[in-house]
Coordinates of C-alpha atoms in Angstrom, one line a residue:
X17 CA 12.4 -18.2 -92.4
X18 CA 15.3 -18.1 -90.1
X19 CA 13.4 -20.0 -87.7
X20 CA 12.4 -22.5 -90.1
X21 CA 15.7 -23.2 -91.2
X22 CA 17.8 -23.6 -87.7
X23 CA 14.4 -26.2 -86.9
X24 CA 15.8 -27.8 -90.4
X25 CA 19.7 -27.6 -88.7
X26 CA 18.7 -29.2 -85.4
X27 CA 16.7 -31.6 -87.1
X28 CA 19.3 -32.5 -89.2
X29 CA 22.1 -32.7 -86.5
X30 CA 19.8 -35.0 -84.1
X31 CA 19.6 -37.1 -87.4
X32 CA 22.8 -37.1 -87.9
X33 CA 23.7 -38.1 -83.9
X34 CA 20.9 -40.8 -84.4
X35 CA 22.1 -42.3 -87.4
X36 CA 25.9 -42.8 -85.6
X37 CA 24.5 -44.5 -82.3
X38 CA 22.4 -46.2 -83.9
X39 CA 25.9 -47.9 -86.4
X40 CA 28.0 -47.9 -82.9
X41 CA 25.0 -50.0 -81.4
X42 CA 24.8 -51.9 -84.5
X43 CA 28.5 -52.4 -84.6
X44 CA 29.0 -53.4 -80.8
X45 CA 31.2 -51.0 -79.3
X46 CA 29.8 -48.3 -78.2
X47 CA 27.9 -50.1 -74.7
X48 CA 31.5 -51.2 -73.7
X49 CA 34.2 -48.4 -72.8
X50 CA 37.9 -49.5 -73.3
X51 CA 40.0 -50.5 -70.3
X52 CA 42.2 -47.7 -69.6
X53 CA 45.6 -46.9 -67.2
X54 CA 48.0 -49.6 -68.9
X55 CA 51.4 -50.5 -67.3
X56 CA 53.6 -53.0 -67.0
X57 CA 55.0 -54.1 -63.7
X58 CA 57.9 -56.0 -64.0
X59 CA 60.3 -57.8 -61.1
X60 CA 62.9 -60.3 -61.6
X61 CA 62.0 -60.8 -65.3
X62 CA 58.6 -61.6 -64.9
X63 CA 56.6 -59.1 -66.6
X64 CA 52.7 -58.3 -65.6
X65 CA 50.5 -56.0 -67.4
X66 CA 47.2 -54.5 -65.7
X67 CA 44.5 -51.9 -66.4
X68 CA 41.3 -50.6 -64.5
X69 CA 38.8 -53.1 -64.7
X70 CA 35.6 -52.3 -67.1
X71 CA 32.6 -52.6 -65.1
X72 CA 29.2 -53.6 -65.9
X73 CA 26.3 -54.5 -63.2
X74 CA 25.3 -58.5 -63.2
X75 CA 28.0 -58.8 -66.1
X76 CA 31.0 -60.8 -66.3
X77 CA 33.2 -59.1 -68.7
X78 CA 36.6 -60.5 -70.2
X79 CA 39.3 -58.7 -71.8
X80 CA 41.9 -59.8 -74.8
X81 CA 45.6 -58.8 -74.6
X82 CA 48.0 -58.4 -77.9
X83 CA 51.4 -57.7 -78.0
X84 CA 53.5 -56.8 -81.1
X85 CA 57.7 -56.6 -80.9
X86 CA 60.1 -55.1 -83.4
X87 CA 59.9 -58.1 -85.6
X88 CA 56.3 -58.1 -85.8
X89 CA 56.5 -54.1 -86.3
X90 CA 59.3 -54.1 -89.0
X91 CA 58.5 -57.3 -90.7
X92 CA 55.1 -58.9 -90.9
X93 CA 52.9 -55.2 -91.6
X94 CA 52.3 -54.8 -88.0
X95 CA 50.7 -57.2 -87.5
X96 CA 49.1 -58.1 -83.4
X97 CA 49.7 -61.4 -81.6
X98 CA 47.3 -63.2 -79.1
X99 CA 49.0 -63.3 -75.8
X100 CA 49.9 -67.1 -74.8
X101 CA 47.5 -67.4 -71.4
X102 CA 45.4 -64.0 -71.6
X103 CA 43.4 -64.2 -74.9
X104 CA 40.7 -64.3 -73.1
X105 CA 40.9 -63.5 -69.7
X106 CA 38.6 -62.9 -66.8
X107 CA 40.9 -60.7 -64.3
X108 CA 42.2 -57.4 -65.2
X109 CA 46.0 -58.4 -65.1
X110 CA 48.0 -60.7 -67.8
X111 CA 51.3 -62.0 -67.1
X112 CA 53.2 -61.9 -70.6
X113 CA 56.6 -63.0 -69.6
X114 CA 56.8 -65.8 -72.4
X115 CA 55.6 -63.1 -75.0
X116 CA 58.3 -61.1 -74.0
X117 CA 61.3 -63.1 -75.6
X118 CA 63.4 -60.5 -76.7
X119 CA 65.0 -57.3 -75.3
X120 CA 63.3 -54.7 -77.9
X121 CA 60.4 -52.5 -77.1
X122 CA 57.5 -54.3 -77.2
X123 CA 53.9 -52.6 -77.7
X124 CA 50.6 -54.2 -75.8
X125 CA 47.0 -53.0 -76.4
X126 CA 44.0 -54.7 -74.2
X127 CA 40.1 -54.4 -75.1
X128 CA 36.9 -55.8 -73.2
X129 CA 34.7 -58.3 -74.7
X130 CA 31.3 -58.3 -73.4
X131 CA 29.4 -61.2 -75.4
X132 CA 29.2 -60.1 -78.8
X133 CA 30.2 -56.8 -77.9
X134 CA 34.2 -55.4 -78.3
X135 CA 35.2 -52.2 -76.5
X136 CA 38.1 -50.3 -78.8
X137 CA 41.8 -51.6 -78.0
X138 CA 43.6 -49.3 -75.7
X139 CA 47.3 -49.6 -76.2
X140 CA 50.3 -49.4 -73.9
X141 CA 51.4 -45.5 -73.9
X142 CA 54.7 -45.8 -74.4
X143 CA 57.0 -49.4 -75.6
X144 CA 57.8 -51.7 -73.1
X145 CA 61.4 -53.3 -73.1
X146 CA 62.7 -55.9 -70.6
X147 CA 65.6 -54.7 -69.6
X148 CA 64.1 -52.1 -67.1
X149 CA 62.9 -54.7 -65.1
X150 CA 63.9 -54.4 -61.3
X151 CA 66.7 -57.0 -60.1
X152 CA 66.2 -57.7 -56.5
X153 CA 68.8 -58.6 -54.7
X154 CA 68.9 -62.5 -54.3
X155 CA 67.6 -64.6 -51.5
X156 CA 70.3 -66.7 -49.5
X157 CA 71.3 -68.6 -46.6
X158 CA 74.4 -69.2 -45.4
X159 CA 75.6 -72.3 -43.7
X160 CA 78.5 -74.5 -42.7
X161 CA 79.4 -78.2 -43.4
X162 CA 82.1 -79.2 -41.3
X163 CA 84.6 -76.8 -42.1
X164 CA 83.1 -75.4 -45.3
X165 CA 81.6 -72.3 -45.8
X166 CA 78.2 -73.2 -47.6
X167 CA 75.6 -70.7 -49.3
X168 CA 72.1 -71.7 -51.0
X169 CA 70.3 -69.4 -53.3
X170 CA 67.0 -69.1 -54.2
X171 CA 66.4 -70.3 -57.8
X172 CA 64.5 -67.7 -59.8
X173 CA 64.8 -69.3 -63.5
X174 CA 67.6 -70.1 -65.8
X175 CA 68.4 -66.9 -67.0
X176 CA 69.9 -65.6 -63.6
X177 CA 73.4 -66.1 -62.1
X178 CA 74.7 -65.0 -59.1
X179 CA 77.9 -63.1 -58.1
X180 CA 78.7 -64.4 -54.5
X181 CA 81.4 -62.0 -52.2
X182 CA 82.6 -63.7 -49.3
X183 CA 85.8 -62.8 -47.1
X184 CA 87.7 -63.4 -43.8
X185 CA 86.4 -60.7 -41.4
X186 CA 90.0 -59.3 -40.4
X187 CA 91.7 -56.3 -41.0
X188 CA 93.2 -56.2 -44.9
X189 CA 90.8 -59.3 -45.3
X190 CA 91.1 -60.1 -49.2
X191 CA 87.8 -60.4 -51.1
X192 CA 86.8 -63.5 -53.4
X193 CA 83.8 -63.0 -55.4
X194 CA 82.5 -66.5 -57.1
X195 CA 79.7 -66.7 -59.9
X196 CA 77.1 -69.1 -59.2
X197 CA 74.6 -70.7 -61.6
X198 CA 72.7 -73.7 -59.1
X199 CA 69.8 -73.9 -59.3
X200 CA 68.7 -73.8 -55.4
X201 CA 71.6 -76.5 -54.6
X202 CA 74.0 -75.8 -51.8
X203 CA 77.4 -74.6 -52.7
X204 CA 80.9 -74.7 -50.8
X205 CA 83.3 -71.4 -51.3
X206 CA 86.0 -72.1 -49.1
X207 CA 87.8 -74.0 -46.6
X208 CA 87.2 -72.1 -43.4
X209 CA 90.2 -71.6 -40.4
X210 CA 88.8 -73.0 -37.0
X211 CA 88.1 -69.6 -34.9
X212 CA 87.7 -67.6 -37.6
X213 CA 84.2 -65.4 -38.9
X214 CA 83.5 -65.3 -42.6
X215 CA 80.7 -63.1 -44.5
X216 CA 79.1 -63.3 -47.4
X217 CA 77.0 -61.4 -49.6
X218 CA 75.6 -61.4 -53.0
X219 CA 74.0 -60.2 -56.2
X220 CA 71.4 -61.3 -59.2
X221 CA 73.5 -60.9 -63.0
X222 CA 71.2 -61.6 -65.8
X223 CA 73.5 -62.1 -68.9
X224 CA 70.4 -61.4 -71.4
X225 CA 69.5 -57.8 -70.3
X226 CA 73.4 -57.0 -69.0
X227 CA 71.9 -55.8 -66.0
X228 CA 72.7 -57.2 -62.1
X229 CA 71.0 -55.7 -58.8
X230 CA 72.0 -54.4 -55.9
X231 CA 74.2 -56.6 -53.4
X232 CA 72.2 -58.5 -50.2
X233 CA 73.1 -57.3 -46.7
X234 CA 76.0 -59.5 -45.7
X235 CA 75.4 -62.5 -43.7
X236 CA 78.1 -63.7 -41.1
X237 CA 78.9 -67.1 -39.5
X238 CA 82.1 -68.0 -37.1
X239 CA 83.8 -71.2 -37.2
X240 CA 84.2 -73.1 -33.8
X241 CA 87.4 -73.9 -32.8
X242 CA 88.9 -76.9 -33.1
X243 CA 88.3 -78.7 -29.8
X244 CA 87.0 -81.7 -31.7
X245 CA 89.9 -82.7 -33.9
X246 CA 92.1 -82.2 -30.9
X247 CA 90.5 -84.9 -29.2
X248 CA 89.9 -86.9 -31.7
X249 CA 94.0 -86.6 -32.0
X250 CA 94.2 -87.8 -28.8
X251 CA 92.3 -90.5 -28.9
X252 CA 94.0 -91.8 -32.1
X253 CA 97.3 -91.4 -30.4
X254 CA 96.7 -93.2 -27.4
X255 CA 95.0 -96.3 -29.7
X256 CA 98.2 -96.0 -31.7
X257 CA 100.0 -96.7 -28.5
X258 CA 98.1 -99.2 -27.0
X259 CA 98.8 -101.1 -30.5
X260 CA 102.5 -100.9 -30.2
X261 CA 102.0 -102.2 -26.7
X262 CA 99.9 -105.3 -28.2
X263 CA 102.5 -105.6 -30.9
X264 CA 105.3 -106.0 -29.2
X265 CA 104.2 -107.9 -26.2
X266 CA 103.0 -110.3 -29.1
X267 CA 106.3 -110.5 -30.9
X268 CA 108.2 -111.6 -27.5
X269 CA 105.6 -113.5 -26.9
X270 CA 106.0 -115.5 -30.3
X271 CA 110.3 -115.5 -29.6
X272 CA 109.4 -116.9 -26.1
X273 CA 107.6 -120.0 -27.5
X274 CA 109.9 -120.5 -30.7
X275 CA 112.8 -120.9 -28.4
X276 CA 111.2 -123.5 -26.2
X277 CA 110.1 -125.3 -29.1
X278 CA 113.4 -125.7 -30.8
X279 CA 115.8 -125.3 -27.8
X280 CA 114.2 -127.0 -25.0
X281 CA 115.8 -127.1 -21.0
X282 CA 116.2 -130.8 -20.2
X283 CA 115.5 -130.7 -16.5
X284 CA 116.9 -134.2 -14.4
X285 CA 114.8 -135.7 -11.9
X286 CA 115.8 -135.3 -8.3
X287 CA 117.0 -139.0 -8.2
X288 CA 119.4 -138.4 -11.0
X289 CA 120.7 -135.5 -9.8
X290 CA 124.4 -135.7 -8.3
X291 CA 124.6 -133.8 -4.8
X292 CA 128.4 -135.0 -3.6
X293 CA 131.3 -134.7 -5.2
X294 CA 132.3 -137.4 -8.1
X295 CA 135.4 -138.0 -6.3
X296 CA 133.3 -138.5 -2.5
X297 CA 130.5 -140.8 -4.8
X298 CA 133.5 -143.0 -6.6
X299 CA 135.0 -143.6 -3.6
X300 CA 131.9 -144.8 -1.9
X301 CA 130.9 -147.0 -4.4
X302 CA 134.5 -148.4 -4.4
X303 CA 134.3 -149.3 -1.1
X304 CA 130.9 -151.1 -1.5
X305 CA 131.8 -153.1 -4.2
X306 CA 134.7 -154.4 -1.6
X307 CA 132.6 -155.2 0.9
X308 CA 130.3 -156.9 -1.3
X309 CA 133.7 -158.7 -2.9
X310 CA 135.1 -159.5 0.5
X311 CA 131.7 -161.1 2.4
X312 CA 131.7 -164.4 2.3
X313 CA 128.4 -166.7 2.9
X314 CA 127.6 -169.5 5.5
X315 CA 127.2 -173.0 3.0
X316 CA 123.4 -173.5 4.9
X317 CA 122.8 -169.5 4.1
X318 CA 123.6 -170.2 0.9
X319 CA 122.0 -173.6 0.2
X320 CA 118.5 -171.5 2.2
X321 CA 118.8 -168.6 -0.2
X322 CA 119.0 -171.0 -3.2
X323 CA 115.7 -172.8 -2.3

């Protein structure tokens, strides 16, 4: 009898087993494990979930990612939302940065889908919040423009700023730290002295989280001297001369003609010119007119001129 009745309990045990793969197999589950070793990788506010793939020879299989934040949690029952880009999915990875719009802890689950077949949801182990993502420190070059100290930063979204240190490198050197929201657009600090070295370093703020990173390595640049300007100077001066030169050359120039025009030298010919003496000239002509008065013509030279 005892035999009899443990061949009655195995029976009734491999019935038993039977019965529940035969309502997994009927269900769909139980062909397709879960994907398992969730976590979150998150840099620089972009959030990316992964897990181990779920393998099946010859078969493509695609996976469905849900998400559920303290809203969903405390106000709608709990209820799971479709992520934006991964519901479904092909590759064992779903960036849900745009589902992850607020910083509260946020639970994620992931299952495989293998035709008509659903593996069970494996969630997230523990909540993930934003704020514990990693800030790296920004990327930046550093530049001049003239005499202008210049620094570009690499745009990473419009939720960073950037806290920008820059100084005089010199003893006691005062430092100036500047907040900077472009958006991959150069930026002038400061006027820069001519001879001078200036450094500059700086770190990623995000206002939403209240987190910033760690500072960059500093990055150095010297200013020429000013060797330029100074001849530049030069030049100016020496055109500024030169124009005075013009200037008043012209303006004599101008008086010279304005006095010819309206006072002009009357100059005598030579003929009219007197050489002797008015006294030596009267007498002579005194003493021709005599001669001429005194001379006294033949009556035949006379009569000869006539004809």
């Amino acid at each position: 009898m005892m035999i009899l009745e443990e061949i009655s309990t195995s029976l009734k045990t491999m019935w038993f087993f039977y019965f529940l793969i035969l309502c997994l197999l009927i269900d769909g589950v139980a062909l397709l494990p879960a994907p398992q070793n969730l976590s979150v990788q998150s840099i620089n506010m972009k959030h990316l979930l992964t897990w181990s793939p779920v393998t099946i020879p010859g078969e493509i299989t695609h996976y469905s990612v849900e998400y559920q934040g303290e809203y969903e949690s405390l106000y709608m029952s709990h209820v799971w939302i479709p992520s934006s880009w991964c519901s479904p999915t092909k590759v064992p990875e779903c960036d849900v940065t745009d589902d992850i719009t607020a910083t509260v802890p946020y639970n994620l689950r992931v299952r495989a889908t293998l035709g008509s077949q659903n593996s069970a949801w494996s969630n997230l182990m523990h909540p993930f919040n934003r704020n514990s993502t990693f800030l790296t420190p920004p990327e930046m070059e550093v530049t001049k423009d003239g005499f202008y100290l210049v620094i570009k930063l690499k745009d990473l979204g419009p939720q960073f700023e950037f806290l920008v240190a820059y100084w005089k490198k010199e003893p006691g050197a005062k430092e100036h730290v500047k907040t900077v929201r472009s958006r991959g657009v150069p930026v002038h600090l400061e006027t820069m002295e001519p001879g001078a070295v200036y450094c500059v370093k700086a770190q990623t703020f995000v206002k939403a989280i209240g987190r910033h990173s760690a500072f960059s390595q500093a990055e150095c640049i010297k200013v020429q001297e000013e060797t330029l300007p100074l001849v530049l100077a030069l030049i100016a001066f020496a055109g500024f001369v030169l124009i005075l030169v013009v200037v008043l050359l012209s303006i004599w120039k101008m008086g010279q003609l304005l006095r010819y025009s309206c006072c002009p030298v009357v100059v005598l010919p030579d003929t009219l010119k007197v050489t002797s003496s008015p006294q030596k000239l009267v007498s002579c002509r005194r003493e021709e007119v005599e001669t001429c008065a005194t001379t006294v013509l033949p009556t035949e030279e006379l009569f000869g001129a006539w004809i």
